[in-house]
CSV table of C-alpha atoms in Angstrom, one decimal:
chain,number,residue,atom,x,y,z
A,1,MET,CA,-56.2,-18.4,-17.1
A,2,SER,CA,-56.7,-18.5,-13.7
A,3,GLU,CA,-58.1,-14.7,-12.5
A,4,ARG,CA,-55.5,-13.3,-10.5
A,5,ILE,CA,-56.3,-10.7,-7.4
A,6,PRO,CA,-54.1,-8.2,-5.7
A,7,CYS,CA,-51.1,-8.5,-2.4
A,8,ILE,CA,-52.8,-7.9,0.9
A,9,SER,CA,-48.9,-5.8,1.5
A,10,GLU,CA,-49.8,-2.2,1.6
A,11,GLY,CA,-48.2,-0.2,-1.1
A,12,CYS,CA,-47.3,-4.0,-3.0
A,13,ASP,CA,-49.6,-3.4,-6.4
A,14,HIS,CA,-48.1,-7.4,-7.8
A,15,LYS,CA,-51.6,-10.3,-8.3
A,16,ILE,CA,-50.9,-13.0,-7.3
A,17,LEU,CA,-52.6,-16.7,-7.9
A,18,PRO,CA,-55.3,-17.6,-5.4
A,19,ALA,CA,-53.3,-20.8,-4.7
A,20,THR,CA,-50.6,-18.5,-4.6
A,21,ALA,CA,-52.6,-16.7,-1.8
A,22,ALA,CA,-53.4,-20.0,0.1
A,23,LYS,CA,-50.3,-20.3,0.9
A,24,THR,CA,-48.9,-17.0,1.6
A,25,GLY,CA,-51.8,-15.7,3.6
A,26,GLY,CA,-52.8,-13.1,0.7
A,27,TYR,CA,-48.7,-11.9,0.3
A,28,CYS,CA,-47.0,-12.0,-3.2
A,29,MET,CA,-43.9,-13.9,-3.0
A,30,PRO,CA,-41.1,-11.4,-3.3
A,31,CYS,CA,-43.4,-10.0,-0.3
A,32,LYS,CA,-43.6,-12.5,2.1
A,33,GLN,CA,-40.1,-13.8,1.5
A,34,GLU,CA,-38.8,-10.3,2.6
A,35,MET,CA,-41.1,-10.9,5.7
A,36,GLU,CA,-40.0,-14.6,6.6
A,37,ARG,CA,-35.8,-11.8,6.3
A,38,GLU,CA,-37.5,-9.7,9.0
A,39,ALA,CA,-38.1,-12.4,11.3
A,40,HIS,CA,-35.7,-14.0,10.5
A,41,GLN,CA,-33.2,-11.4,11.8
A,42,ARG,CA,-35.0,-10.4,14.2
A,43,TYR,CA,-34.6,-13.7,15.9
A,44,ILE,CA,-30.9,-13.8,15.2
A,45,GLU,CA,-30.8,-10.1,17.0
A,46,ALA,CA,-33.1,-11.8,19.5
A,47,ASN,CA,-30.5,-15.0,20.1
A,48,ARG,CA,-27.7,-13.8,19.0
A,49,ARG,CA,-24.2,-13.7,21.7
A,50,ASP,CA,-21.6,-11.4,21.9
A,51,VAL,CA,-18.5,-14.3,22.7
A,52,ASN,CA,-15.2,-12.4,24.1
A,53,LEU,CA,-12.2,-15.0,23.2
A,54,TYR,CA,-9.5,-12.4,25.2
A,55,GLU,CA,-11.7,-11.8,27.9
A,56,GLY,CA,-9.1,-12.5,31.0
A,57,ILE,CA,-6.0,-13.1,28.6
A,58,THR,CA,-3.9,-10.9,29.1
A,59,ASP,CA,-0.5,-12.8,26.9
A,60,GLU,CA,0.9,-12.0,24.2
A,61,VAL,CA,1.6,-15.0,22.2
A,62,GLN,CA,-2.0,-16.6,24.0
A,63,ILE,CA,-4.1,-13.4,22.4
A,64,LEU,CA,-2.3,-14.2,18.4
A,65,LYS,CA,-3.2,-17.5,18.3
A,66,ILE,CA,-6.6,-17.0,18.9
A,67,MET,CA,-6.4,-14.4,16.0
A,68,HIS,CA,-5.1,-16.9,14.2
A,69,GLU,CA,-7.5,-19.2,14.5
A,70,SER,CA,-10.3,-20.0,11.9
A,71,ARG,CA,-13.5,-20.0,13.1
A,72,THR,CA,-16.6,-21.2,11.9
A,73,TYR,CA,-19.6,-19.0,11.8
A,74,ASP,CA,-22.2,-19.0,13.1
A,75,GLU,CA,-24.7,-16.5,12.9
A,76,LEU,CA,-25.8,-16.0,16.1
A,77,VAL,CA,-23.0,-15.9,17.8
A,78,ARG,CA,-20.8,-12.0,17.2
A,79,TYR,CA,-16.7,-12.6,18.1
A,80,VAL,CA,-16.2,-9.3,20.1
A,81,PRO,CA,-12.9,-8.3,18.3
A,82,TYR,CA,-9.8,-7.7,20.6
A,83,LYS,CA,-9.0,-3.6,21.5
A,84,TYR,CA,-5.7,-4.0,19.1
A,85,SER,CA,-5.1,-4.7,15.1
A,86,MET,CA,-3.4,-8.1,14.8
A,87,GLU,CA,-0.5,-5.8,13.8
A,88,GLN,CA,0.0,-4.1,17.5
A,89,VAL,CA,0.5,-6.8,19.6
A,90,TYR,CA,2.7,-8.5,17.0
A,91,LEU,CA,5.1,-4.9,17.4
A,92,SER,CA,4.6,-5.3,20.9
A,93,LEU,CA,6.5,-9.3,21.1
A,94,SER,CA,9.8,-9.2,24.0
A,95,ALA,CA,12.4,-11.2,21.9
A,96,GLY,CA,11.4,-14.2,23.6
A,97,GLN,CA,8.1,-14.1,23.2
A,98,GLN,CA,9.1,-14.0,19.1
A,99,GLN,CA,11.3,-17.5,19.2
A,100,GLU,CA,7.5,-18.6,21.4
A,101,MET,CA,6.0,-17.5,18.1
A,102,LYS,CA,8.1,-19.0,15.0
A,103,GLN,CA,8.1,-22.1,17.0
A,104,TYR,CA,4.2,-22.2,17.1
A,105,ALA,CA,4.3,-20.7,13.1
A,106,MET,CA,6.8,-23.7,12.6
A,107,GLU,CA,4.0,-26.8,14.0
A,108,LEU,CA,1.7,-25.6,12.2
A,109,ILE,CA,3.6,-25.9,9.5
A,110,ARG,CA,4.5,-29.2,10.7
A,111,SER,CA,0.6,-30.4,10.7
A,112,ASP,CA,0.1,-29.6,7.8
A,113,ASP,CA,-1.8,-25.1,8.3
A,114,GLU,CA,1.0,-24.6,6.3
A,115,ASP,CA,-1.3,-21.4,5.0
A,116,THR,CA,-1.2,-20.1,9.4
A,117,GLY,CA,1.7,-20.5,9.9
A,118,LYS,CA,3.4,-18.4,6.4
A,119,ASP,CA,1.8,-16.4,7.7
A,120,ILE,CA,2.7,-16.4,11.1
A,121,LEU,CA,7.1,-15.9,9.9
A,122,VAL,CA,6.0,-13.3,7.5
A,123,TYR,CA,4.6,-11.3,10.3
A,124,LEU,CA,7.3,-11.9,12.7
A,125,VAL,CA,10.4,-11.4,9.5
A,126,CYS,CA,8.3,-7.7,8.4
A,127,TYR,CA,7.6,-6.0,11.6
A,128,HIS,CA,10.8,-7.1,13.8
A,129,ASP,CA,13.5,-8.9,10.9
A,130,LEU,CA,13.2,-11.9,12.9
A,131,PRO,CA,15.9,-14.5,11.2
A,132,LEU,CA,15.2,-17.4,9.7
A,133,THR,CA,18.4,-19.0,9.3
A,134,ALA,CA,17.3,-22.3,11.0
A,135,GLU,CA,14.0,-23.1,9.7
A,136,ILE,CA,14.9,-21.9,6.1
A,137,PRO,CA,15.8,-25.4,4.5
A,138,GLU,CA,13.3,-27.1,6.9
A,139,LEU,CA,10.2,-24.7,4.0
A,140,LEU,CA,12.3,-25.0,1.2
A,141,ASN,CA,12.1,-29.0,1.9
A,142,ARG,CA,8.4,-28.1,1.8
A,143,GLU,CA,8.4,-26.1,-0.7
A,144,ILE,CA,8.0,-23.7,1.2
A,145,VAL,CA,8.8,-20.5,-1.5
A,146,TYR,CA,6.7,-17.9,-1.6
A,147,PRO,CA,7.0,-15.0,-0.5
A,148,ALA,CA,10.1,-14.3,-0.9
A,149,VAL,CA,11.2,-11.6,2.1
A,150,LEU,CA,11.0,-15.3,4.4
A,151,PHE,CA,14.4,-16.5,2.8
A,152,LYS,CA,16.1,-13.3,3.3
A,153,SER,CA,18.5,-14.2,6.5
A,154,ALA,CA,19.5,-18.0,4.3
A,155,SER,CA,22.3,-19.1,4.9
A,156,GLY,CA,25.4,-19.1,3.1
A,157,GLU,CA,24.9,-23.3,2.1
A,158,THR,CA,20.8,-22.3,1.7
A,159,ARG,CA,22.3,-19.5,-0.7
A,160,ASP,CA,24.9,-22.0,-2.3
A,161,HIS,CA,21.5,-24.1,-2.7
A,162,LEU,CA,19.4,-22.4,-4.6
A,163,LEU,CA,22.3,-21.2,-6.9
A,164,GLN,CA,22.2,-24.3,-8.8
A,165,GLN,CA,18.4,-24.7,-7.9
A,166,VAL,CA,17.9,-22.4,-10.1
A,167,ASN,CA,19.3,-24.0,-13.3
A,168,THR,CA,17.4,-26.8,-13.1
A,169,ASP,CA,14.2,-25.6,-11.6
A,170,GLU,CA,12.1,-24.3,-14.0
A,171,GLY,CA,8.8,-24.9,-12.4
A,172,ASN,CA,10.2,-22.2,-9.7
A,173,ARG,CA,12.9,-20.4,-11.3
A,174,ASN,CA,11.1,-16.9,-11.5
A,175,LEU,CA,10.4,-17.8,-7.3
A,176,ILE,CA,13.5,-18.6,-7.0
A,177,LEU,CA,15.8,-16.0,-8.8
A,178,ILE,CA,13.1,-13.5,-6.5
A,179,MET,CA,14.4,-15.6,-3.4
A,180,LEU,CA,18.1,-14.7,-4.3
A,181,ALA,CA,17.5,-10.9,-4.8
A,182,PHE,CA,16.2,-10.9,-0.9
A,183,ILE,CA,19.3,-13.1,0.7
A,184,GLY,CA,21.5,-10.5,-1.6
A,185,ASP,CA,24.7,-10.9,-0.1
A,186,ASP,CA,28.2,-10.5,-2.4
A,187,VAL,CA,28.1,-13.6,-4.1
A,188,VAL,CA,25.0,-13.3,-5.7
A,189,VAL,CA,25.5,-9.8,-6.2
A,190,GLN,CA,28.2,-11.2,-8.4
A,191,GLN,CA,26.1,-13.8,-9.6
A,192,PHE,CA,23.8,-11.2,-11.1
A,193,TRP,CA,26.8,-9.3,-12.9
A,194,GLN,CA,27.6,-12.5,-14.1
A,195,TRP,CA,24.3,-13.3,-15.4
A,196,LYS,CA,23.5,-10.0,-17.1
A,197,GLN,CA,26.9,-9.8,-18.4
A,198,SER,CA,26.5,-12.8,-20.0
A,199,PRO,CA,22.8,-14.4,-19.5
A,200,PRO,CA,21.9,-18.6,-19.0
A,201,GLU,CA,20.5,-20.2,-21.3
A,202,TRP,CA,17.0,-20.2,-20.2
A,203,ALA,CA,17.2,-16.3,-19.7
A,204,ASP,CA,15.1,-16.1,-22.3
A,205,LYS,CA,12.6,-18.1,-20.4
A,206,LEU,CA,12.3,-16.0,-17.6
A,207,TYR,CA,10.0,-12.6,-17.4
A,208,ALA,CA,12.5,-10.1,-17.1
A,209,ALA,CA,16.2,-10.1,-17.5
A,210,PRO,CA,18.2,-12.7,-14.4
A,211,ASP,CA,19.5,-9.3,-12.6
A,212,GLY,CA,15.9,-8.0,-13.1
A,213,TYR,CA,15.0,-9.6,-10.3
A,214,ALA,CA,16.6,-7.1,-8.1
A,215,LEU,CA,14.3,-5.2,-8.1
A,216,GLN,CA,12.5,-7.2,-6.1
A,217,ALA,CA,13.5,-6.4,-2.9
A,218,GLY,CA,15.1,-3.1,-3.9
A,219,TRP,CA,17.8,-3.2,-5.3
A,220,GLU,CA,20.1,-3.5,-8.8
A,221,LEU,CA,22.8,-3.1,-10.4
A,222,THR,CA,24.4,-0.2,-11.3
A,223,GLU,CA,27.0,-0.2,-14.5
A,224,GLU,CA,29.8,-1.3,-12.3
A,225,GLY,CA,28.1,-4.7,-10.8
A,226,GLN,CA,27.2,-3.3,-7.4
A,227,ARG,CA,24.5,-3.2,-4.8
A,228,ARG,CA,22.1,0.1,-5.6
A,229,GLU,CA,19.4,0.4,-2.8
A,230,LEU,CA,16.3,1.5,-4.4
A,231,PHE,CA,14.4,1.7,-0.9
A,232,MET,CA,15.5,4.1,1.8
A,233,THR,CA,16.5,3.6,5.0
A,234,PRO,CA,14.6,4.0,8.1
A,235,SER,CA,11.7,4.1,7.8
A,236,TYR,CA,9.2,5.9,9.2
A,237,SER,CA,5.2,5.1,9.5
A,238,LEU,CA,2.5,7.9,8.6
A,239,TYR,CA,-1.2,8.6,10.0
A,240,GLU,CA,-3.8,10.9,11.0
A,241,ALA,CA,-3.7,12.4,14.2
A,242,GLY,CA,-6.5,10.9,16.8
A,243,GLU,CA,-6.4,7.9,14.8
A,244,SER,CA,-6.0,5.1,17.2
A,245,ASN,CA,-4.2,2.9,15.2
A,246,ALA,CA,-0.8,0.9,14.9
A,247,ALA,CA,1.7,4.1,13.9
A,248,ARG,CA,0.7,5.1,17.2
A,249,SER,CA,1.8,1.8,19.1
A,250,GLU,CA,5.2,1.7,17.4
A,251,SER,CA,6.6,3.3,20.4
A,252,ASP,CA,6.3,4.6,23.2
A,253,SER,CA,5.9,7.4,22.6
A,254,LEU,CA,2.0,8.5,21.0
A,255,ALA,CA,3.2,12.2,20.2
A,256,GLY,CA,4.2,11.9,16.3
A,257,ASP,CA,5.3,15.8,14.1
A,258,LEU,CA,2.7,16.8,12.8
A,259,VAL,CA,3.9,16.7,8.7
A,260,SER,CA,2.0,18.2,5.6
A,261,LEU,CA,0.5,15.1,3.6
A,262,LEU,CA,-3.2,15.5,1.2
A,263,ALA,CA,-2.9,19.7,0.8
A,264,PRO,CA,-4.2,21.0,-2.6
A,265,SER,CA,-2.6,23.1,-4.6
A,266,PHE,CA,-3.8,26.7,-5.7
A,267,TYR,CA,-2.8,25.2,-10.6
A,268,HIS,CA,-4.3,22.4,-11.9
A,269,CYS,CA,-3.9,19.5,-13.4
A,270,PRO,CA,-2.7,19.8,-17.6
A,271,TRP,CA,-4.4,17.2,-17.9
A,272,CYS,CA,-8.0,16.7,-15.7
A,273,SER,CA,-7.9,19.8,-14.7
A,274,ASN,CA,-7.6,18.8,-10.7
A,275,PRO,CA,-6.1,20.4,-9.1
A,276,ILE,CA,-2.7,19.2,-7.7
A,277,VAL,CA,-2.2,17.5,-4.6
A,278,SER,CA,1.5,17.2,-2.1
A,279,LEU,CA,1.3,13.4,-1.1
A,280,MET,CA,3.5,14.6,1.0
A,281,ASN,CA,6.1,17.9,1.9
A,282,LEU,CA,8.3,17.3,5.4
A,283,HIS,CA,12.0,18.7,6.0
A,284,VAL,CA,14.5,17.2,4.9
A,285,LYS,CA,16.3,17.6,8.3
A,286,HIS,CA,14.4,15.1,9.5
A,287,PRO,CA,16.1,12.0,10.3
A,288,SER,CA,13.7,9.7,7.9
A,289,LEU,CA,15.4,12.0,4.4
A,290,GLN,CA,19.0,11.6,6.8
A,291,SER,CA,19.8,10.2,2.8
A,292,VAL,CA,18.4,12.4,1.2
A,293,HIS,CA,20.2,14.7,-0.3
A,294,TRP,CA,17.9,17.5,-1.6
A,295,ASN,CA,18.4,21.9,-2.5
A,296,SER,CA,15.4,22.9,-0.8
A,297,PRO,CA,14.7,22.8,2.9
A,298,GLN,CA,11.4,20.9,1.8
A,299,LEU,CA,10.7,18.2,-0.6
A,300,ASP,CA,6.9,18.2,-1.9
A,301,VAL,CA,6.1,14.8,-3.5
A,302,GLN,CA,3.5,16.7,-5.6
A,303,THR,CA,0.6,14.9,-8.4
A,304,CYS,CA,-2.8,14.4,-10.0
A,305,LEU,CA,-4.5,12.0,-7.4
A,306,ILE,CA,-6.3,11.5,-11.5
A,307,CYS,CA,-3.9,11.3,-13.5
A,308,SER,CA,-1.7,9.6,-12.2
A,309,CYS,CA,-3.2,6.2,-11.4
A,310,TYR,CA,-2.3,5.7,-15.2
A,311,GLY,CA,0.3,6.3,-15.2
A,312,VAL,CA,4.0,8.4,-13.6
A,313,VAL,CA,3.4,11.4,-13.4
A,314,TYR,CA,7.0,14.1,-12.5
A,315,MET,CA,8.1,17.1,-11.0
A,316,GLU,CA,10.9,19.2,-11.7
A,317,MET,CA,11.9,22.0,-8.7
A,318,ASP,CA,12.5,25.5,-10.3
A,319,SER,CA,14.6,27.8,-9.4
A,320,THR,CA,12.7,28.1,-5.9
A,321,GLY,CA,12.8,24.7,-4.7
A,322,ASN,CA,9.3,24.2,-5.7
A,323,PRO,CA,7.2,21.4,-7.0
A,324,VAL,CA,6.3,22.1,-11.2
A,325,TRP,CA,5.1,19.8,-13.9
A,326,SER,CA,7.6,18.4,-15.6
A,327,LYS,CA,8.1,18.7,-19.9
A,328,HIS,CA,8.9,15.3,-19.4
A,329,ASN,CA,5.0,14.5,-18.6
A,330,VAL,CA,3.4,11.7,-21.3
A,331,LYS,CA,-0.1,10.9,-21.3
A,332,PRO,CA,-0.8,7.6,-20.8
A,333,ASP,CA,-2.0,6.5,-24.7
A,334,GLY,CA,-6.3,6.2,-24.4
A,335,PHE,CA,-6.0,8.7,-22.0
A,336,ASP,CA,-7.8,11.9,-24.4
A,337,GLU,CA,-10.4,9.0,-24.8
A,338,LEU,CA,-10.9,9.1,-20.6
A,339,ASP,CA,-14.2,11.2,-19.9
A,340,ILE,CA,-12.6,14.4,-17.9
A,341,GLU,CA,-16.2,15.2,-16.0
A,342,GLU,CA,-16.8,11.9,-14.4
A,343,MET,CA,-13.1,11.4,-13.5
A,344,LYS,CA,-13.7,15.3,-11.1
A,345,LEU,CA,-12.6,14.1,-7.7
A,346,ASP,CA,-13.3,16.4,-4.4
A,347,ILE,CA,-11.0,17.1,-2.8
A,348,SER,CA,-12.4,19.6,-0.1
A,349,GLY,CA,-11.9,16.5,2.7
A,350,LEU,CA,-8.5,16.8,1.6
A,351,VAL,CA,-7.5,19.7,3.3
A,352,SER,CA,-4.4,19.2,5.9
A,353,ARG,CA,-2.3,20.9,7.4
A,354,THR,CA,0.8,22.6,5.4
A,355,LEU,CA,4.4,23.7,5.9
A,356,ASP,CA,5.8,27.4,4.8
A,357,TYR,CA,8.0,27.6,2.6
A,358,ALA,CA,9.0,29.8,-0.5
A,359,GLY,CA,5.8,29.2,-3.0
A,360,ALA,CA,4.6,30.7,-6.1
A,361,GLU,CA,3.4,34.1,-6.1
A,362,GLU,CA,-0.4,34.5,-6.3
A,363,GLY,CA,-1.3,34.8,-10.0
A,364,GLU,CA,1.6,32.4,-11.0
A,365,SER,CA,0.6,31.0,-14.6
A,366,LEU,CA,1.6,27.3,-15.5
A,367,ALA,CA,3.6,29.5,-18.0
A,368,GLN,CA,6.6,30.1,-15.5
A,369,ILE,CA,6.4,26.5,-13.8
A,370,GLY,CA,7.8,25.0,-17.2
A,371,ILE,CA,4.8,23.7,-19.3
A,372,GLU,CA,4.3,23.2,-22.0
A,373,GLU,CA,1.8,25.9,-24.2
A,374,GLY,CA,-0.9,24.0,-25.1
A,375,GLU,CA,-1.4,22.3,-21.9
A,376,GLN,CA,-0.5,25.0,-19.8
A,377,GLU,CA,-3.3,27.7,-21.2
A,378,GLN,CA,-5.5,24.5,-20.0
A,379,GLY,CA,-4.6,23.7,-17.4
A,380,TRP,CA,-4.2,27.4,-16.4
A,381,GLN,CA,-7.9,28.7,-17.6
A,382,GLN,CA,-9.2,25.8,-16.3
A,383,GLY,CA,-8.5,26.4,-12.9
A,384,LYS,CA,-9.2,30.1,-12.9
A,385,GLU,CA,-12.6,30.1,-14.7
A,386,GLN,CA,-13.6,27.0,-11.3
A,387,GLU,CA,-12.1,29.1,-9.1
A,388,SER,CA,-9.3,32.3,-8.1
A,389,VAL,CA,-6.3,31.4,-5.1
A,390,GLN,CA,-8.4,34.0,-3.5
A,391,GLU,CA,-11.5,31.9,-3.5
A,392,GLN,CA,-10.0,28.3,-2.8
A,393,LYS,CA,-7.8,30.0,0.1
A,394,GLN,CA,-10.9,30.7,1.3
A,395,LYS,CA,-12.7,27.7,1.2
A,396,GLN,CA,-9.6,25.9,2.9
A,397,LYS,CA,-10.3,28.7,5.6
A,398,GLN,CA,-14.0,26.6,5.7
A,399,VAL,CA,-12.8,22.9,5.1
A,400,GLN,CA,-12.1,21.3,8.9
A,401,ARG,CA,-8.6,20.7,8.3
A,402,ARG,CA,-7.5,17.3,8.9
A,403,SER,CA,-3.5,17.0,10.9
A,404,PHE,CA,-1.0,13.6,9.9
A,405,CYS,CA,1.9,12.4,11.6
A,406,ILE,CA,5.0,11.1,11.7
A,407,ALA,CA,5.8,8.8,13.9
A,408,PRO,CA,8.6,9.7,16.7
A,409,GLU,CA,10.6,6.1,16.1
A,410,PRO,CA,11.3,4.0,12.9
A,411,ARG,CA,10.5,0.7,12.0
A,412,ARG,CA,12.0,-1.7,10.8
A,413,PRO,CA,12.2,-1.9,6.4
A,414,PHE,CA,10.4,-4.4,5.7
A,415,HIS,CA,7.9,-3.1,7.8
A,416,GLY,CA,4.8,-2.7,4.7
A,417,SER,CA,6.1,-4.7,2.1
A,418,GLU,CA,3.8,-7.5,2.5
A,419,TRP,CA,1.0,-5.3,1.1
A,420,ALA,CA,-1.6,-8.0,1.7
A,421,MET,CA,-1.5,-8.6,4.9
A,422,GLU,CA,-2.2,-5.2,6.0
A,423,PRO,CA,0.3,-3.2,7.7
A,424,SER,CA,0.3,-0.2,8.3
A,425,LEU,CA,0.8,0.5,4.9
A,426,SER,CA,1.6,4.4,5.1
A,427,GLN,CA,4.9,5.4,5.3
A,428,VAL,CA,7.9,7.2,4.8
A,429,GLY,CA,10.9,5.5,3.7
A,430,GLY,CA,11.1,1.3,3.6
A,431,HIS,CA,10.4,-0.6,1.0
A,432,PRO,CA,7.8,-0.3,-1.1
A,433,GLY,CA,5.2,-2.7,-0.8
A,434,TRP,CA,3.7,-2.7,-3.9
A,435,VAL,CA,0.4,-4.8,-4.7
A,436,GLN,CA,1.5,-5.8,-7.9
A,437,ASP,CA,5.5,-6.0,-9.1
A,438,ALA,CA,8.1,-4.0,-8.7
A,439,ASP,CA,7.8,-0.9,-10.8
A,440,TYR,CA,10.2,1.8,-10.2
A,441,PRO,CA,10.0,4.2,-12.4
A,442,GLU,CA,12.8,5.7,-14.5
A,443,CYS,CA,14.5,9.4,-14.0
A,444,PRO,CA,12.8,11.0,-18.0
A,445,ALA,CA,16.2,13.3,-17.3
A,446,CYS,CA,19.0,10.4,-16.8
A,447,SER,CA,17.2,7.9,-17.5
A,448,THR,CA,18.6,6.1,-14.0
A,449,THR,CA,16.1,4.0,-11.6
A,450,MET,CA,14.5,6.3,-9.4
A,451,LYS,CA,15.0,6.1,-5.5
A,452,ALA,CA,11.1,4.7,-3.1
A,453,LEU,CA,10.7,7.9,-0.9
A,454,GLY,CA,7.8,6.3,0.4
A,455,GLN,CA,3.9,5.8,0.5
A,456,LEU,CA,0.2,6.2,0.6
A,457,ASP,CA,-2.8,4.0,0.9
A,458,GLY,CA,-5.5,5.1,-0.4
A,459,GLU,CA,-7.4,4.9,2.5
A,460,LEU,CA,-5.9,8.3,4.3
A,461,ILE,CA,-6.5,9.4,1.4
A,462,GLN,CA,-10.1,8.9,1.5
A,463,GLU,CA,-13.1,6.9,3.5
A,464,HIS,CA,-12.9,3.3,2.0
A,465,GLY,CA,-10.2,4.7,-0.6
A,466,GLU,CA,-7.8,1.6,-3.0
A,467,GLY,CA,-4.7,1.1,-3.9
A,468,VAL,CA,-1.9,3.1,-2.9
A,469,TYR,CA,0.5,5.6,-4.3
A,470,TYR,CA,4.2,5.3,-4.6
A,471,MET,CA,6.3,8.0,-4.3
A,472,PHE,CA,10.0,8.4,-5.8
A,473,ALA,CA,12.9,10.7,-6.4
A,474,CYS,CA,15.8,11.0,-8.9
A,475,GLU,CA,18.0,13.3,-6.5
A,476,PRO,CA,20.7,14.2,-9.5
A,477,CYS,CA,17.7,15.7,-11.0
A,478,GLN,CA,15.9,17.2,-7.9
A,479,MET,CA,12.5,15.5,-9.5
A,480,THR,CA,10.6,13.7,-8.4
A,481,ALA,CA,7.5,10.8,-9.4
A,482,VAL,CA,4.3,9.1,-8.0
A,483,SER,CA,2.6,6.0,-9.2
A,484,TYR,CA,-0.6,4.0,-8.1
A,485,GLN,CA,-0.5,0.0,-7.9
A,486,GLN,CA,-4.7,-1.4,-7.3
A,487,SER,CA,-5.5,-4.8,-6.9
């Protein structure tokens, strides 16, 4: 066996064969490879150049075309990003420029760049509600059937064609039903109602009942066969004050109204002992809530950020109009097997500006706000053991508060509906940006499908946060709910 010699790299305790040392200059292979990597990195840093593809270009259409171009990776080229996001540029398009982008998208589709062309159409439909009535027949001929939001402006002729096709096209039947749901006119509503009363022979092969596909487009059938909307309009974006993001470009005015988001309460979750957090607290007179009938001056949507990731968390309103843990909450299956300690959540960075409203008195026990006896004692005692109300208040004073704003002007109802487009997702009102399938919770008190109030992007909650928190309300029962989805 050949004698091994130590690697000459300082601090390395590897030993190598003499033949290896002769090839590497006395270094072990890991050290040699690291030296080569560092040398290559120095070469890149010394020779890499910045390329600004937008220099001298002011036309928004040309800027978007550049943004949508695919580029071959070159480690010696660093592309300078445009000063505004793609979302911001799309929002700045004039009516004429929107038509120009639509024409460009169709040209791409015809030249076999279907994905880019389709993406452009989705941006135009969601951000500007641009109708594609004339283009939809060609999209169907090219078998472009997704995402279904593209087809919400289809003509009556196209609608009738789809109503016929759904009976024979088994491969695309699920998508056709969603497309019909987005069209959602009186004829579609009536057809869904007929299918609900007399299911077609192909209904048992679907993922849900035919009328259930209406949920994907944000509506459902009532018991009388009428259309009932499941999300509020108008829609207003939510963003952190001081950020230069797309939410602030939706109006000429950048001074949005302050809104309370992500404010920890003084109570703790009876399941995991983490603090209950107010996702959103907004005055009911705000235009975004003009269609909401609420008995309190403030609509305060509270939840446990941890437990709502595992199942829907409901809150009821007490006699003073404040949210309390609902007696209808049920632990998800397998929840008790989770490691509670690993679920601890540091919310010190979530302290935000709060709005004044008639809150609970200090020291009020959870027994007074409707929690089951076993859970109320556990949740309240855990909270008291961790820190008193006064200690929490003092801690909040010491933490730098985050301020959040609600945009001064509304945006299109479907602006945030396609989460994969990476729009500014946080909003009050508007069609939810479902990461998975549409999942409107049922009110546990009256069994009515709850309406979507809005949503918060996980990245707004904490750095590198994932997923989306969805907020709902049942107005007759004065109950809120929060659920969560992630990819």
